Tab-separated table of C-alpha atoms in Angstrom:
chain	number	residue	atom	x	y	z
A	1	UNK	CA	87.704	117.521	72.626
A	2	UNK	CA	89.424	114.096	72.694
A	3	UNK	CA	88.653	111.255	75.071
A	4	UNK	CA	91.001	110.092	77.830
A	5	UNK	CA	91.428	106.723	79.517
A	6	UNK	CA	92.170	106.695	83.261
A	7	UNK	CA	93.751	103.486	84.562
A	8	UNK	CA	93.455	103.020	88.318
A	9	UNK	CA	90.449	103.301	90.632
A	10	UNK	CA	92.023	103.927	94.012
A	11	UNK	CA	91.997	107.254	95.836
A	12	UNK	CA	94.034	109.039	93.167
A	13	UNK	CA	91.963	107.586	90.338
A	14	UNK	CA	88.855	108.842	92.099
A	15	UNK	CA	90.263	112.373	92.307
A	16	UNK	CA	91.400	112.392	88.661
A	17	UNK	CA	87.948	111.244	87.560
A	18	UNK	CA	86.190	113.883	89.676
A	19	UNK	CA	88.444	116.670	88.426
A	20	UNK	CA	88.005	115.627	84.781
A	21	UNK	CA	84.247	115.658	85.308
A	22	UNK	CA	84.473	119.200	86.711
A	23	UNK	CA	85.785	120.376	83.316
A	24	UNK	CA	83.400	118.806	80.772
A	25	UNK	CA	84.374	121.375	78.149
A	26	UNK	CA	87.827	119.716	78.101
A	27	UNK	CA	87.032	116.155	79.169
A	28	UNK	CA	83.835	115.598	77.227
A	29	UNK	CA	83.937	111.891	78.032
A	30	UNK	CA	86.373	109.408	79.541
A	31	UNK	CA	86.861	105.778	80.490
A	32	UNK	CA	87.839	104.591	83.963
A	33	UNK	CA	89.466	101.139	83.996
A	34	UNK	CA	90.854	98.964	86.768
A	35	UNK	CA	91.372	95.324	87.627
A	36	UNK	CA	88.163	95.584	89.675
A	37	UNK	CA	85.386	97.102	87.580
A	38	UNK	CA	83.090	97.558	90.580
A	39	UNK	CA	85.463	100.210	91.959
A	40	UNK	CA	85.183	102.115	88.685
A	41	UNK	CA	81.404	101.805	88.743
A	42	UNK	CA	81.255	103.181	92.285
A	43	UNK	CA	83.319	106.234	91.340
A	44	UNK	CA	81.227	106.830	88.211
A	45	UNK	CA	78.048	106.589	90.289
A	46	UNK	CA	79.375	109.036	92.892
A	47	UNK	CA	80.363	111.524	90.187
A	48	UNK	CA	76.952	111.325	88.558
A	49	UNK	CA	75.284	111.909	91.938
A	50	UNK	CA	77.594	114.769	92.958
A	51	UNK	CA	78.227	116.513	89.634
A	52	UNK	CA	75.599	115.231	87.228
A	53	UNK	CA	78.347	114.096	84.833
A	54	UNK	CA	77.439	110.825	83.123
A	55	UNK	CA	79.914	110.505	80.252
A	56	UNK	CA	82.021	107.854	81.989
A	57	UNK	CA	82.582	104.376	80.568
A	58	UNK	CA	84.014	101.743	82.920
A	59	UNK	CA	85.996	98.618	82.170
A	60	UNK	CA	87.998	95.837	83.806
A	61	UNK	CA	91.603	95.400	82.709
A	62	UNK	CA	94.802	93.843	84.003
A	63	UNK	CA	97.367	96.630	83.717
A	64	UNK	CA	100.184	94.081	83.502
A	65	UNK	CA	98.658	92.354	80.463
A	66	UNK	CA	99.996	94.265	77.447
A	67	UNK	CA	97.786	92.574	74.815
A	68	UNK	CA	94.640	93.173	76.895
A	69	UNK	CA	95.643	96.777	77.558
A	70	UNK	CA	96.413	97.366	73.898
A	71	UNK	CA	93.059	95.920	72.886
A	72	UNK	CA	91.167	98.118	75.359
A	73	UNK	CA	93.028	101.267	74.333
A	74	UNK	CA	92.503	100.620	70.632
A	75	UNK	CA	88.804	99.921	71.128
A	76	UNK	CA	88.188	103.067	73.185
A	77	UNK	CA	90.593	105.150	71.059
A	78	UNK	CA	91.513	107.876	73.588
A	79	UNK	CA	93.852	110.791	73.002
A	80	UNK	CA	95.917	109.728	76.018
A	81	UNK	CA	96.145	107.393	78.992
A	82	UNK	CA	96.334	108.813	82.528
A	83	UNK	CA	98.012	106.046	84.531
A	84	UNK	CA	97.318	106.248	88.281
A	85	UNK	CA	97.507	102.548	89.111
A	86	UNK	CA	100.717	100.967	90.505
A	87	UNK	CA	104.262	101.989	89.524
A	88	UNK	CA	105.006	98.312	88.787
A	89	UNK	CA	102.732	98.771	85.783
A	90	UNK	CA	104.395	101.816	84.189
A	91	UNK	CA	106.269	99.867	81.530
A	92	UNK	CA	103.401	97.614	80.475
A	93	UNK	CA	101.112	100.626	80.094
A	94	UNK	CA	103.799	102.523	78.161
A	95	UNK	CA	104.168	99.497	75.867
A	96	UNK	CA	100.416	99.397	75.303
A	97	UNK	CA	100.308	103.134	74.564
A	98	UNK	CA	103.008	102.679	71.934
A	99	UNK	CA	101.137	99.736	70.454
A	100	UNK	CA	97.898	101.727	70.307
A	101	UNK	CA	99.446	105.059	69.287
A	102	UNK	CA	98.294	107.214	72.226
A	103	UNK	CA	99.981	109.641	74.622
A	104	UNK	CA	100.884	108.659	78.200
A	105	UNK	CA	101.006	110.340	81.637
A	106	UNK	CA	101.817	108.900	85.072
A	107	UNK	CA	102.420	110.129	88.624
A	108	UNK	CA	105.214	107.832	89.870
A	109	UNK	CA	108.257	106.257	88.282
A	110	UNK	CA	108.745	102.597	87.567
A	111	UNK	CA	109.691	100.229	90.364
A	112	UNK	CA	110.365	96.513	89.803
A	113	UNK	CA	108.239	94.246	91.979
A	114	UNK	CA	111.215	92.186	93.045
A	115	UNK	CA	113.409	95.099	94.164
A	116	UNK	CA	112.562	98.083	96.376
A	117	UNK	CA	114.417	100.513	94.153
A	118	UNK	CA	112.841	103.091	91.869
A	119	UNK	CA	114.675	105.017	89.180
A	120	UNK	CA	113.829	106.760	85.916
A	121	UNK	CA	116.301	104.863	83.734
A	122	UNK	CA	113.683	102.245	82.839
A	123	UNK	CA	111.295	104.865	81.480
A	124	UNK	CA	113.881	107.232	80.029
A	125	UNK	CA	114.915	104.283	77.854
A	126	UNK	CA	111.562	104.635	76.049
A	127	UNK	CA	112.376	108.136	74.765
A	128	UNK	CA	113.430	107.182	71.255
A	129	UNK	CA	110.433	104.888	70.769
A	130	UNK	CA	107.938	107.575	71.805
A	131	UNK	CA	109.778	110.166	69.730
A	132	UNK	CA	109.725	107.935	66.636
A	133	UNK	CA	106.003	107.368	67.147
A	134	UNK	CA	105.325	111.106	67.513
A	135	UNK	CA	103.891	110.526	70.978
A	136	UNK	CA	104.380	112.275	74.318
A	137	UNK	CA	105.020	110.458	77.605
A	138	UNK	CA	104.823	112.681	80.701
A	139	UNK	CA	106.476	111.216	83.788
A	140	UNK	CA	105.750	112.037	87.406
A	141	UNK	CA	102.822	114.446	87.174
A	142	UNK	CA	101.505	114.133	90.716
A	143	UNK	CA	102.553	116.458	93.512
A	144	UNK	CA	105.878	114.999	94.550
A	145	UNK	CA	107.020	114.163	91.995
A	146	UNK	CA	105.148	116.619	89.824
A	147	UNK	CA	104.229	119.982	91.274
A	148	UNK	CA	107.474	120.092	93.273
A	149	UNK	CA	109.405	119.738	90.002
A	150	UNK	CA	107.256	122.432	88.361
A	151	UNK	CA	107.817	124.698	91.387
A	152	UNK	CA	111.561	124.204	90.853
A	153	UNK	CA	111.227	125.044	87.165
A	154	UNK	CA	109.350	128.235	88.051
A	155	UNK	CA	112.080	129.239	90.478
A	156	UNK	CA	114.803	128.633	87.897
A	157	UNK	CA	112.922	130.544	85.199
A	158	UNK	CA	111.836	133.592	87.182
A	159	UNK	CA	113.822	134.001	90.405
A	160	UNK	CA	117.382	132.756	89.905
A	161	UNK	CA	120.250	132.842	87.467
A	162	UNK	CA	121.455	129.626	89.120
A	163	UNK	CA	119.789	127.423	91.710
A	164	UNK	CA	122.322	125.837	94.059
A	165	UNK	CA	120.452	124.277	96.968
A	166	UNK	CA	117.047	122.587	96.778
A	167	UNK	CA	115.112	121.146	99.708
A	168	UNK	CA	111.709	119.641	98.982
A	169	UNK	CA	109.663	119.568	102.191
A	170	UNK	CA	106.568	117.410	102.606
A	171	UNK	CA	104.391	117.518	105.728
A	172	UNK	CA	101.169	115.668	106.385
A	173	UNK	CA	99.721	117.238	109.528
A	174	UNK	CA	96.460	115.355	109.190
A	175	UNK	CA	94.768	112.953	111.587
A	176	UNK	CA	92.808	109.996	110.191
A	177	UNK	CA	92.076	108.489	113.596
A	178	UNK	CA	93.692	105.115	112.857
A	179	UNK	CA	96.410	103.506	114.942
A	180	UNK	CA	98.479	103.000	111.787
A	181	UNK	CA	97.665	103.612	108.148
A	182	UNK	CA	99.444	104.753	105.011
A	183	UNK	CA	98.095	107.575	102.887
A	184	UNK	CA	98.587	105.717	99.624
A	185	UNK	CA	99.122	102.080	98.628
A	186	UNK	CA	100.761	100.513	101.738
A	187	UNK	CA	102.932	98.206	99.664
A	188	UNK	CA	104.443	101.102	97.712
A	189	UNK	CA	104.566	103.492	100.671
A	190	UNK	CA	106.382	101.158	103.059
A	191	UNK	CA	108.865	100.025	100.402
A	192	UNK	CA	109.625	103.655	99.613
A	193	UNK	CA	110.311	104.941	103.097
A	194	UNK	CA	112.158	101.927	104.540
A	195	UNK	CA	114.891	101.862	101.907
A	196	UNK	CA	118.134	103.738	102.729
A	197	UNK	CA	117.900	107.518	102.450
A	198	UNK	CA	119.825	109.332	99.749
A	199	UNK	CA	120.528	112.895	98.699
A	200	UNK	CA	122.632	114.650	96.075
A	201	UNK	CA	125.633	116.794	96.982
A	202	UNK	CA	128.605	118.088	94.983
A	203	UNK	CA	128.006	115.879	91.975
A	204	UNK	CA	127.431	112.606	93.782
A	205	UNK	CA	124.766	110.671	95.651
A	206	UNK	CA	125.194	110.264	99.395
A	207	UNK	CA	123.447	107.223	100.905
A	208	UNK	CA	122.416	107.270	104.571
A	209	UNK	CA	120.525	104.907	106.897
A	210	UNK	CA	116.763	105.446	106.781
A	211	UNK	CA	115.555	108.202	109.160
A	212	UNK	CA	119.108	109.068	110.238
A	213	UNK	CA	118.896	112.804	109.420
A	214	UNK	CA	116.171	114.693	111.287
A	215	UNK	CA	115.359	118.375	111.672
A	216	UNK	CA	112.285	120.109	113.055
A	217	UNK	CA	110.991	122.362	110.282
A	218	UNK	CA	108.229	124.953	110.430
A	219	UNK	CA	105.423	124.525	107.908
A	220	UNK	CA	102.970	127.336	107.029
A	221	UNK	CA	99.785	127.283	109.143
A	222	UNK	CA	100.996	124.039	110.756
A	223	UNK	CA	104.086	124.836	112.801
A	224	UNK	CA	107.131	122.714	113.617
A	225	UNK	CA	107.180	119.062	112.560
A	226	UNK	CA	109.950	116.440	112.815
A	227	UNK	CA	111.216	116.022	109.247
A	228	UNK	CA	113.529	113.329	107.900
A	229	UNK	CA	115.703	113.090	104.804
A	230	UNK	CA	114.666	110.246	102.521
A	231	UNK	CA	115.156	109.514	98.858
A	232	UNK	CA	112.429	110.593	96.463
A	233	UNK	CA	112.376	110.051	92.732
A	234	UNK	CA	112.159	113.654	91.523
A	235	UNK	CA	115.652	114.312	92.858
A	236	UNK	CA	117.062	112.095	90.100
A	237	UNK	CA	115.481	114.087	87.283
A	238	UNK	CA	115.915	117.522	88.885
A	239	UNK	CA	119.694	117.238	89.306
A	240	UNK	CA	119.853	116.122	85.664
A	241	UNK	CA	117.780	118.995	84.305
A	242	UNK	CA	119.159	121.691	86.641
A	243	UNK	CA	122.906	120.983	86.575
A	244	UNK	CA	123.788	124.063	88.668
A	245	UNK	CA	122.396	122.281	91.749
A	246	UNK	CA	125.066	121.675	94.371
A	247	UNK	CA	122.749	119.848	96.752
A	248	UNK	CA	119.227	118.440	96.525
A	249	UNK	CA	117.343	116.786	99.374
A	250	UNK	CA	113.828	115.579	100.140
A	251	UNK	CA	112.318	115.860	103.626
A	252	UNK	CA	109.138	114.197	104.904
A	253	UNK	CA	107.437	114.411	108.276
A	254	UNK	CA	106.811	111.349	110.449
A	255	UNK	CA	105.443	111.156	113.966
A	256	UNK	CA	107.117	109.036	116.644
A	257	UNK	CA	104.161	106.647	116.843
A	258	UNK	CA	104.223	106.066	113.087
A	259	UNK	CA	107.952	105.299	113.198
A	260	UNK	CA	107.451	102.897	116.106
A	261	UNK	CA	104.847	100.953	114.123
A	262	UNK	CA	107.168	100.959	111.134
A	263	UNK	CA	110.099	99.577	113.165
A	264	UNK	CA	107.916	96.782	114.526
A	265	UNK	CA	106.688	95.920	111.018
A	266	UNK	CA	110.301	95.703	109.832
A	267	UNK	CA	111.569	93.824	112.884
A	268	UNK	CA	108.968	91.068	112.598
A	269	UNK	CA	109.557	90.667	108.877
A	270	UNK	CA	106.245	92.072	107.627
A	271	UNK	CA	107.963	94.584	105.330
A	272	UNK	CA	109.614	91.755	103.381
A	273	UNK	CA	109.149	91.507	99.611
A	274	UNK	CA	110.558	87.982	99.199
A	275	UNK	CA	108.045	85.066	99.175
A	276	UNK	CA	107.734	82.939	102.310
A	277	UNK	CA	106.023	79.579	102.739
A	278	UNK	CA	102.833	79.788	104.804
A	279	UNK	CA	101.012	76.452	105.204
A	280	UNK	CA	102.153	75.326	101.787
A	281	UNK	CA	101.334	78.632	100.071
A	282	UNK	CA	103.885	81.186	98.906
A	283	UNK	CA	102.977	84.660	100.194
A	284	UNK	CA	104.820	87.981	100.231
A	285	UNK	CA	104.658	89.496	103.749
A	286	UNK	CA	104.250	93.091	102.570
A	287	UNK	CA	101.394	92.119	100.251
A	288	UNK	CA	99.662	90.361	103.169
A	289	UNK	CA	100.210	93.418	105.365
A	290	UNK	CA	98.565	95.567	102.699
A	291	UNK	CA	95.489	93.322	102.956
A	292	UNK	CA	95.024	93.895	106.686
A	293	UNK	CA	95.907	97.612	106.853
A	294	UNK	CA	93.221	100.281	106.292
A	295	UNK	CA	92.505	101.069	102.653
A	296	UNK	CA	93.994	104.523	101.941
A	297	UNK	CA	91.031	105.238	99.667
A	298	UNK	CA	88.733	104.911	102.668
A	299	UNK	CA	90.550	107.306	104.986
A	300	UNK	CA	88.851	110.482	103.746
A	301	UNK	CA	85.791	110.634	105.966
A	302	UNK	CA	86.719	112.204	109.281
A	303	UNK	CA	90.280	112.984	108.178
A	304	UNK	CA	91.204	116.371	109.683
A	305	UNK	CA	94.135	118.721	109.228
A	306	UNK	CA	96.153	119.505	106.125
A	307	UNK	CA	99.233	118.778	104.072
A	308	UNK	CA	101.991	121.270	103.268
A	309	UNK	CA	104.377	120.505	100.417
A	310	UNK	CA	106.854	122.856	98.831
A	311	UNK	CA	110.374	123.735	97.716
A	312	UNK	CA	112.927	125.773	99.633
A	313	UNK	CA	115.598	127.025	97.261
A	314	UNK	CA	118.820	128.982	97.607
A	315	UNK	CA	120.768	130.335	94.642
A	316	UNK	CA	122.159	133.338	92.848
A	317	UNK	CA	120.408	136.256	91.120
A	318	UNK	CA	122.438	139.136	89.660
A	319	UNK	CA	125.495	137.939	91.549
A	320	UNK	CA	123.774	137.968	94.941
A	321	UNK	CA	122.458	135.111	97.068
A	322	UNK	CA	118.691	134.750	97.093
A	323	UNK	CA	116.280	132.482	98.981
A	324	UNK	CA	112.857	131.404	97.785
A	325	UNK	CA	110.042	129.256	99.200
A	326	UNK	CA	107.036	128.047	97.208
A	327	UNK	CA	104.371	125.751	98.669
A	328	UNK	CA	100.810	124.470	98.752
A	329	UNK	CA	98.679	123.566	101.763
A	330	UNK	CA	95.772	121.200	101.165
A	331	UNK	CA	92.897	120.541	103.564
A	332	UNK	CA	91.863	116.904	103.995
A	333	UNK	CA	88.320	117.983	104.866
A	334	UNK	CA	87.934	120.124	101.765
A	335	UNK	CA	89.345	117.383	99.562
A	336	UNK	CA	86.823	114.910	100.938
A	337	UNK	CA	83.918	117.308	100.554
A	338	UNK	CA	84.748	117.738	96.881
A	339	UNK	CA	85.854	114.241	95.822
A	340	UNK	CA	85.161	111.844	98.740
A	341	UNK	CA	88.944	111.294	98.958
A	342	UNK	CA	91.615	112.441	101.429
A	343	UNK	CA	94.157	115.174	100.822
A	344	UNK	CA	97.125	113.007	99.803
A	345	UNK	CA	95.065	111.478	97.003
A	346	UNK	CA	93.802	114.941	96.091
A	347	UNK	CA	97.270	116.484	95.835
A	348	UNK	CA	98.288	113.690	93.443
A	349	UNK	CA	95.126	113.534	91.362
A	350	UNK	CA	94.658	117.248	90.681
A	351	UNK	CA	98.098	117.676	89.055
A	352	UNK	CA	97.547	114.551	86.944
A	353	UNK	CA	94.343	116.021	85.516
A	354	UNK	CA	96.041	119.402	85.061
A	355	UNK	CA	98.955	117.816	83.208
A	356	UNK	CA	96.538	115.992	80.920
A	357	UNK	CA	94.808	119.300	80.241
A	358	UNK	CA	98.171	120.881	79.361
A	359	UNK	CA	98.780	118.190	76.735
A	360	UNK	CA	95.248	118.298	75.326
A	361	UNK	CA	95.332	122.082	74.964
A	362	UNK	CA	98.816	122.125	73.437
A	363	UNK	CA	100.471	124.023	76.306
A	364	UNK	CA	102.854	121.100	76.718
A	365	UNK	CA	104.070	119.331	73.617
A	366	UNK	CA	106.931	117.325	72.169
A	367	UNK	CA	107.596	113.787	71.026
A	368	UNK	CA	109.444	111.573	73.486
A	369	UNK	CA	109.602	110.905	77.214
A	370	UNK	CA	109.699	113.962	79.479
A	371	UNK	CA	109.749	114.837	83.156
A	372	UNK	CA	107.403	117.680	84.009
A	373	UNK	CA	110.145	120.201	84.790
A	374	UNK	CA	111.141	120.071	81.108
A	375	UNK	CA	107.888	121.828	80.156
A	376	UNK	CA	106.882	125.468	80.619
A	377	UNK	CA	105.731	125.740	84.250
A	378	UNK	CA	103.675	128.897	83.776
A	379	UNK	CA	100.481	127.633	82.075
A	380	UNK	CA	100.302	124.737	84.546
A	381	UNK	CA	100.675	126.952	87.619
A	382	UNK	CA	98.305	129.538	86.147
A	383	UNK	CA	95.421	127.068	86.545
A	384	UNK	CA	96.559	124.830	89.425
A	385	UNK	CA	94.974	127.108	92.048
A	386	UNK	CA	91.715	127.212	90.123
A	387	UNK	CA	91.792	123.416	90.038
A	388	UNK	CA	91.948	123.273	93.841
A	389	UNK	CA	95.623	123.547	94.809
A	390	UNK	CA	96.414	127.176	95.590
A	391	UNK	CA	100.118	127.897	95.910
A	392	UNK	CA	102.115	130.638	97.587
A	393	UNK	CA	105.662	131.950	97.257
A	394	UNK	CA	108.017	134.122	99.274
A	395	UNK	CA	111.391	135.618	98.381
A	396	UNK	CA	114.135	136.414	100.903
A	397	UNK	CA	112.894	134.118	103.657
A	398	UNK	CA	114.689	132.022	106.254
A	399	UNK	CA	114.706	128.547	104.751
A	400	UNK	CA	115.805	126.871	108.041
A	401	UNK	CA	118.068	124.643	105.916
């Protein structure tokens, strides 16, 4: 089987590495690379201790340095790159993959450093180059985006003639015991949720103030949670690939205490992404805040509770209205026991490994740049539960939306 190169050694990189090591018949060996090699070495050491897998090479690389990336990829000669570093680095890693002639997979779409706005246009523009090179680039193969898009594809293929209304619902009902912490990179997380909300309805995008639409939704095995409409990247690709959609929204849960901390951070300027002068040194407030907040990769130990992420869909089958709900719940404790990472990292890392497996085994194929909902959802979902993310579905349920 071919080698893979994983770029990124945070919580998600840890999970991807662990899950690859759990399937040595597919991932016979791999490289783990990051700006900080010691993080890669720690993960490799943990995997050897926990699983006995020792076919991991580690390396230091700057993921924004295309020549250095190209050199590393060519020297290691992997079948593909699994990119789980920062979304700022999507384009440089895609460039390096083209230069080296290898396939590409990521979990989040590109976002410019200087603007808190993410959209797929930057990466979709690479389609012709990847197609001409005979290479595959898989975009957004985490959970959301990723599994939520594959859930939608399953619904469209097997349960509806047309899907009309899509609500992606994301609850984290876990408790990490910190006064305030983000479950993935604070810089990315805070930029994402503080921008204006947006949803798709009747052929156009409707922009709303952040956190201005709230509804208490019931989540399986969790109960009611305050949920807010915000913009999430998979909406952009889903309304493109499922043109029968009349409305598409994304909901995420936030507690009152979390929102209070967030308002304070914004009000005192710590969510800013423009440089400010501090004692003669230019610093970016949000980058400084990231330095003092808890490391998301270190939240796993003692993290209790679970996540619940799914799709609630309304549409037409045989001329009649039908409702459908498909979801996964993931235990933070179980994720930590298996990978020494918390559940949010786990729900992103497992699909990334599964998507890589789909490409290696030929279940997903094609030259160009693709979002995951463009592939056959069935082989992916056939093994996702085995890989640690069991999913459930119900037809004819009250969607609450």
